[in-house]
Amino acid sequence: MAKINFGGVEEEVVTREEFPLEKARETLQDEVIAVIGYGVQGPGQSLNMRDNGFNVIVGQRKGKTYDKAVSDGWVPGETLFEIEEALEKGTIICFLLSDAAQIELWPTVKKYLTAGKSLYFSHGFGVTYKDQTGIVPPAEVDVFLVAPKGSGTSLRRLFVEGKGLNSSFAIYQDASGKARQKAIAMGIGVGSGYLFETDFYKEVTSDLTGERGTLMGAIQGIFAAQYEVLRANGHSPSEAFNETVEELTQSLMPLVAENGMDWMYANCSTTAQRGALDWWKPFRDATKPVFEQLYNSVKAGEQANISITRNSQADYREKLEEELKELRESEMWRAGTAVRSLRPERN
Ligand SMILES: NC(=O)C1=CN([C@@H]2O[C@H](COP(=O)(O)OP(=O)(O)OC[C@H]3O[C@@H](n4cnc5c(N)ncnc54)[C@H](O)[C@@H]3O)[C@@H](O)[C@H]2O)C=CC1
Ligand SMILES: CC(=O)[C@](C)(O)C(=O)O
Ligand SMILES: [Mg+2]
Ligand SMILES: [Mg+2]
């Protein structure tokens, strides 16, 4: 493990240099990696592992996603199977169904977790909230996770571009004495940038906080608040959308990604810098109580409970679609559609 100083705190992390792809392949050469589920993480991880030369099969029930797997080059009867058949053939079972669906399939998965096999997650959810999920792995299997810090779609896209998303990894159960090596090898195999270690509890609590917070929930909330204030004061949708979203995603966030916040600030006017430096703390102070409320709710298991309850309902997809439609059909995001259609590269 490489010791790296993260802002004054030393952490041990795994880089691709110290755990090269060849070593990962060697570690897993006798394994059949069965990716169960072909939603968002399933395609990203399985295709990256296949392209990296691992022995991968996919297990997916028949339907639209099964057909997508076929069009991605998985061959029925050779590398693509019904879930139970893949569970039987696999020695590392990658449980990549949605967290709610994992509950329903768990009794089936458990049947195939014989001694010597491994159970792999990309989330600490199932075992951390075992009181709610009933997921308690048998003692004689290795249990570990690799959680890519981003969408499976980006995991695949970045891999194809020769880049990589960072991932965390964690060991829950080490029956073989080799769980750690296997977990790291899987992390390298799915196309991670660097790997940092965590545990199942910390993975799920940070993940549920992040996606409800700055990554997805808070960002939409703050966009909506600013957009609404601008519109209420007579600004056009074009002006409000550009000043709230388009400039951020197209101009300023790429600068933050490249070299940090002060670098982005430094590339803006002194007027903008003065205002940003004066206003970031009031925004922090206003939102911090909401983040604290969120974290406490995650810690109490409430967010897991909501996610399980809502996503287990028979009509959850229709209801989800209604809520996504509300976003899509809001003035702000319809304005966004128009703005994107006018990007020079789209013509
Ligand atoms: N979406 C993402 O990019 C990320 C997801 N994760 C984690 O990875 C895991 C997989 O998540 P996603 O790829 O988002 O899953 P998903 O919500 O896209 O579902 C995956 C698959 O589950 C199948 N499925 C759903 N209900 C089923 C049922 N009752 N029986 C059989 N199959 C069923 C669907 O057909 C789909 O192919 C989760 O633990 C998630 O928290 C981690 C990092 C990012
Ligand atoms: C993409 C990711 O890492 C998330 C936001 O945590 C998820 O999809 O669950
Ligand atoms: Mg995440
Ligand atoms: Mg998540």
XYZ file of C-alpha atoms and ligand atoms in Angstrom:
402
model
C 0.000 0.000 0.000
C 1.228 3.471 -0.827
C 1.266 6.032 1.986
C -0.175 9.269 0.641
C -0.676 12.534 2.445
C -4.254 13.727 1.958
C -4.319 17.303 3.142
C -2.161 16.557 6.158
C -3.674 13.156 6.966
C -1.660 10.078 5.953
C -3.643 7.276 4.365
C -2.598 3.960 2.911
C -4.099 3.432 -0.511
C -3.633 0.998 -3.398
C -2.490 2.369 -6.750
C -2.431 0.683 -10.129
C 1.368 0.879 -10.088
C 1.773 -1.263 -6.995
C -1.035 -3.658 -7.913
C -0.796 -3.885 -11.702
C -3.425 -5.500 -13.886
C -1.223 -8.568 -14.462
C -1.126 -9.206 -10.724
C -4.908 -8.811 -10.523
C -5.366 -11.312 -13.373
C -2.998 -13.750 -11.702
C -4.832 -13.420 -8.372
C -8.170 -14.263 -9.980
C -7.019 -16.666 -12.704
C -8.926 -19.651 -11.274
C -12.111 -17.715 -10.530
C -15.307 -17.461 -12.517
C -16.630 -13.970 -11.846
C -20.433 -13.966 -12.076
C -21.969 -10.517 -12.350
C -25.577 -10.812 -11.189
C -27.693 -7.932 -12.483
C -27.190 -5.793 -15.562
C -28.558 -2.400 -14.495
C -26.012 0.411 -14.124
C -23.028 -1.082 -12.265
C -23.446 -4.507 -13.894
C -22.588 -3.424 -17.453
C -19.794 -1.060 -16.386
C -18.015 -3.552 -14.163
C -18.541 -6.679 -16.274
C -17.442 -5.060 -19.553
C -14.358 -3.510 -17.955
C -13.383 -6.849 -16.399
C -13.969 -8.657 -19.687
C -11.800 -6.150 -21.565
C -9.171 -6.504 -18.836
C -8.964 -10.243 -19.554
C -10.856 -11.714 -16.598
C -13.104 -14.755 -16.731
C -16.530 -13.091 -16.471
C -20.090 -14.285 -16.948
C -23.341 -12.367 -16.528
C -26.535 -13.551 -14.839
C -29.651 -11.599 -15.735
C -33.334 -12.456 -15.944
C -34.905 -12.366 -19.418
C -36.216 -9.005 -20.616
C -34.952 -5.678 -21.880
C -31.711 -5.695 -19.899
C -30.975 -9.277 -20.961
C -31.270 -8.101 -24.565
C -28.941 -5.199 -23.779
C -26.412 -7.701 -22.438
C -26.666 -9.652 -25.713
C -26.082 -6.480 -27.707
C -23.036 -5.758 -25.510
C -21.548 -9.027 -26.730
C -22.470 -11.441 -23.930
C -23.332 -14.809 -25.479
C -26.348 -16.773 -24.164
C -25.260 -20.173 -22.878
C -21.574 -19.203 -22.948
C -21.126 -15.973 -21.002
C -24.757 -14.973 -20.362
C -27.135 -17.020 -18.218
C -30.315 -16.946 -16.205
C -29.486 -15.798 -12.677
C -29.520 -19.242 -11.034
C -27.272 -20.776 -13.656
C -24.755 -17.947 -13.267
C -24.910 -18.328 -9.473
C -24.064 -21.990 -9.860
C -21.170 -21.448 -12.264
C -19.678 -18.416 -10.500
C -17.004 -18.597 -7.795
C -17.061 -14.850 -7.137
C -20.686 -13.747 -7.005
C -21.028 -10.023 -7.745
C -24.368 -9.075 -6.241
C -25.222 -6.066 -8.404
C -28.987 -5.965 -8.193
C -30.569 -2.829 -6.763
C -30.329 -2.827 -2.962
C -34.066 -3.492 -2.567
C -34.041 -6.336 -5.111
C -31.141 -7.999 -3.272
C -33.528 -8.793 -0.419
C -35.879 -10.737 -2.660
C -33.100 -12.682 -4.393
C -31.031 -13.340 -1.268
C -32.499 -16.778 -0.397
C -31.630 -17.938 -3.935
C -28.128 -16.459 -3.833
C -27.459 -18.003 -0.433
C -28.128 -21.507 -1.777
C -25.172 -21.205 -4.129
C -22.717 -19.707 -1.633
C -20.810 -22.901 -0.932
C -17.484 -23.006 0.900
C -14.634 -21.397 -1.013
C -16.807 -19.007 -2.987
C -16.794 -15.228 -2.563
C -19.624 -12.753 -2.270
C -18.910 -9.329 -3.740
C -20.952 -6.142 -3.273
C -20.576 -2.586 -4.536
C -22.326 -1.175 -1.516
C -22.236 -1.773 2.234
C -26.040 -1.659 2.333
C -27.147 -5.306 2.423
C -25.043 -6.527 5.329
C -24.967 -3.291 7.328
C -28.750 -3.123 7.438
C -29.106 -6.879 7.877
C -31.939 -6.362 10.352
C -33.912 -4.875 7.481
C -32.523 -6.947 4.577
C -31.996 -10.378 6.139
C -28.670 -10.635 4.294
C -26.374 -12.691 6.527
C -23.676 -14.459 4.488
C -22.614 -17.985 5.463
C -19.352 -18.092 7.478
C -17.398 -20.166 4.961
C -17.391 -17.591 2.142
C -15.290 -14.469 1.660
C -17.339 -11.278 1.675
C -15.932 -8.007 0.387
C -16.915 -4.917 -1.552
C -15.537 -2.615 -4.183
C -17.594 0.557 -4.516
C -16.756 2.705 -7.536
C -17.279 6.348 -6.614
C -19.547 7.140 -9.511
C -22.132 5.869 -11.945
C -21.486 2.587 -13.751
C -21.992 4.571 -16.944
C -19.019 6.800 -16.098
C -16.997 3.790 -14.921
C -17.313 2.343 -18.428
C -16.836 5.623 -20.312
C -13.710 6.587 -18.393
C -12.283 3.081 -18.829
C -12.746 3.319 -22.591
C -10.941 6.693 -22.510
C -8.056 5.149 -20.551
C -9.052 6.900 -17.313
C -10.576 5.485 -14.107
C -12.964 6.265 -11.242
C -11.609 5.850 -7.732
C -13.202 3.097 -5.638
C -13.315 2.099 -2.021
C -12.842 -1.499 -0.905
C -13.710 -3.295 2.313
C -13.474 -6.778 3.781
C -16.431 -8.061 5.778
C -15.450 -11.710 6.083
C -12.171 -13.435 5.283
C -12.792 -17.179 5.241
C -9.989 -18.098 2.833
C -7.292 -15.801 4.177
C -7.176 -14.302 0.675
C -10.177 -11.970 0.760
C -8.063 -8.844 0.771
C -6.028 -9.828 -2.297
C -9.206 -10.803 -4.107
C -10.954 -7.543 -3.244
C -8.041 -5.432 -4.456
C -7.727 -7.519 -7.620
C -11.445 -6.992 -8.319
C -11.020 -3.263 -7.719
C -8.228 -3.094 -10.275
C -10.204 -5.351 -12.639
C -13.306 -3.164 -12.742
C -11.133 -0.250 -13.848
C -10.633 1.772 -10.682
C -8.241 4.682 -10.433
C -6.852 4.268 -6.929
C -8.452 2.222 -4.134
C -8.968 3.375 -0.564
C -9.951 1.104 2.299
C -13.127 1.436 4.335
C -15.596 -0.844 6.094
C -19.141 -1.772 5.100
C -20.742 0.600 7.602
C -18.651 3.603 6.605
C -19.138 2.869 2.920
C -22.901 2.842 3.126
C -23.253 5.804 5.484
C -20.948 8.018 3.411
C -22.528 6.870 0.149
C -26.119 7.485 1.261
C -25.076 10.900 2.591
C -23.175 11.897 -0.537
C -25.878 10.993 -3.032
C -28.594 12.690 -0.957
C -26.221 15.605 -0.355
C -23.842 17.481 -2.636
C -23.692 14.843 -5.378
C -27.382 14.709 -6.253
C -29.969 15.989 -3.766
C -28.420 19.207 -2.480
C -27.171 20.232 -5.896
C -30.664 20.079 -7.412
C -32.021 21.923 -4.372
C -29.546 24.761 -4.630
C -30.002 25.019 -8.414
C -33.776 25.251 -7.963
C -33.499 27.893 -5.231
C -31.262 30.196 -7.260
C -33.220 29.667 -10.486
C -36.487 30.506 -8.736
C -35.079 33.705 -7.225
C -33.737 34.876 -10.584
C -37.030 34.114 -12.344
C -39.068 35.832 -9.630
C -36.985 38.924 -10.263
C -37.721 39.062 -13.952
C -34.729 37.249 -15.455
C -35.443 35.151 -18.558
C -35.181 31.330 -18.427
C -32.141 31.568 -20.680
C -30.386 33.954 -18.353
C -31.405 32.059 -15.213
C -30.372 28.643 -16.592
C -27.025 29.807 -17.941
C -26.221 31.627 -14.705
C -27.263 28.636 -12.551
C -26.346 25.436 -14.392
C -24.775 25.739 -17.831
C -21.867 27.927 -16.787
C -21.175 25.638 -13.851
C -21.088 22.381 -15.810
C -19.470 23.715 -18.977
C -17.006 26.261 -17.688
C -16.370 26.238 -13.962
C -16.618 22.605 -12.747
C -14.069 21.381 -15.308
C -11.662 23.939 -13.797
C -12.432 22.677 -10.265
C -11.866 19.096 -11.437
C -8.589 20.066 -13.028
C -6.952 21.915 -10.205
C -9.215 22.706 -7.266
C -11.528 25.470 -6.116
C -8.926 28.229 -5.712
C -7.780 27.553 -9.281
C -11.320 27.984 -10.562
C -11.681 31.178 -8.513
C -8.333 32.442 -9.827
C -9.656 32.089 -13.362
C -12.644 34.285 -12.628
C -12.778 38.043 -12.207
C -11.636 39.707 -9.004
C -15.255 40.856 -8.651
C -16.472 37.239 -8.757
C -13.712 36.114 -6.415
C -14.582 38.827 -3.880
C -18.239 37.771 -3.891
C -17.556 34.038 -3.785
C -15.126 34.429 -0.893
C -17.697 36.474 1.029
C -20.622 34.169 0.355
C -19.345 30.589 0.612
C -19.411 30.581 4.408
C -23.025 31.795 4.746
C -24.020 29.008 2.329
C -22.044 26.473 4.358
C -23.651 27.652 7.598
C -27.150 27.632 6.122
C -26.863 24.079 4.776
C -24.800 22.412 7.490
C -27.800 21.740 9.754
C -29.522 19.981 6.849
C -26.424 17.827 6.271
C -26.369 16.967 9.973
C -30.034 16.032 9.865
C -29.335 13.902 6.799
C -26.355 12.117 8.351
C -28.304 11.347 11.524
C -31.162 9.952 9.490
C -28.736 7.724 7.573
C -27.104 6.594 10.830
C -30.483 5.706 12.335
C -31.227 3.438 9.362
C -34.168 5.597 8.286
C -32.817 6.278 4.816
C -32.234 2.555 4.264
C -35.744 1.858 5.459
C -37.260 4.406 3.068
C -35.233 3.066 0.186
C -36.229 -0.548 0.891
C -39.894 0.223 1.462
C -40.329 2.466 -1.558
C -38.219 0.430 -3.988
C -39.876 -2.873 -3.078
C -43.343 -1.754 -4.164
C -44.651 -3.383 -7.320
C -45.199 -0.020 -9.025
C -41.978 1.648 -7.848
C -40.715 2.168 -11.418
C -43.869 4.002 -12.495
C -43.793 6.185 -9.378
C -40.086 6.916 -9.855
C -40.765 7.868 -13.452
C -43.457 10.311 -12.307
C -40.998 12.049 -9.996
C -38.288 12.156 -12.652
C -40.872 13.591 -15.021
C -41.572 16.371 -12.541
C -37.895 17.351 -12.746
C -37.691 16.921 -16.508
C -40.804 19.000 -17.099
C -39.915 21.803 -14.700
C -39.197 25.068 -16.462
C -35.557 25.009 -15.383
C -34.761 21.646 -16.956
C -36.871 22.280 -20.037
C -34.857 25.476 -20.443
C -31.795 23.218 -20.057
C -32.923 21.026 -22.955
C -33.162 24.101 -25.157
C -29.787 25.417 -23.994
C -28.080 22.061 -24.701
C -29.613 21.893 -28.163
C -27.915 25.194 -28.945
C -24.428 24.023 -27.984
C -22.238 24.561 -31.057
C -20.952 20.971 -31.029
C -24.516 19.629 -31.278
C -25.062 21.193 -34.679
N -25.907 2.965 -10.006
C -24.624 3.104 -9.782
O -23.875 3.582 -10.627
C -24.019 2.657 -8.478
C -24.578 1.613 -7.779
N -23.934 1.078 -6.700
C -24.486 -0.095 -6.038
O -24.418 -1.179 -6.954
C -25.509 -2.060 -6.757
C -26.273 -2.207 -8.063
O -26.889 -0.970 -8.347
P -27.441 -0.549 -9.785
O -26.509 -0.973 -10.845
O -27.792 0.896 -9.685
O -28.764 -1.440 -9.817
P -30.090 -1.290 -10.677
O -31.090 -0.577 -9.879
O -29.734 -0.716 -11.994
O -30.556 -2.798 -10.799
C -29.691 -3.831 -11.275
C -30.398 -4.985 -11.886
O -31.295 -5.575 -10.970
C -32.301 -6.204 -11.721
N -33.449 -6.466 -10.831
C -34.219 -5.536 -10.198
N -35.142 -6.148 -9.449
C -34.944 -7.480 -9.587
C -35.560 -8.632 -9.043
N -36.563 -8.530 -8.187
N -35.082 -9.849 -9.408
C -34.070 -9.964 -10.281
N -33.428 -8.904 -10.816
C -33.869 -7.687 -10.473
C -32.588 -5.248 -12.841
O -33.090 -5.954 -13.952
C -31.197 -4.676 -13.124
O -30.598 -5.378 -14.199
C -26.320 -1.455 -5.619
O -25.877 -2.031 -4.411
C -25.960 0.012 -5.673
O -26.144 0.681 -4.457
C -22.701 1.533 -6.307
C -22.100 2.593 -6.968
C -22.784 3.289 -8.010
C -23.235 6.651 -8.532
C -23.094 6.403 -7.080
O -22.002 6.273 -6.558
C -24.287 6.520 -6.254
C -24.745 7.924 -6.485
O -23.922 6.337 -4.922
C -25.391 5.533 -6.624
O -25.775 5.441 -7.810
O -25.893 4.854 -5.723
Mg -21.817 6.072 -4.577
Mg -25.152 4.979 -3.833
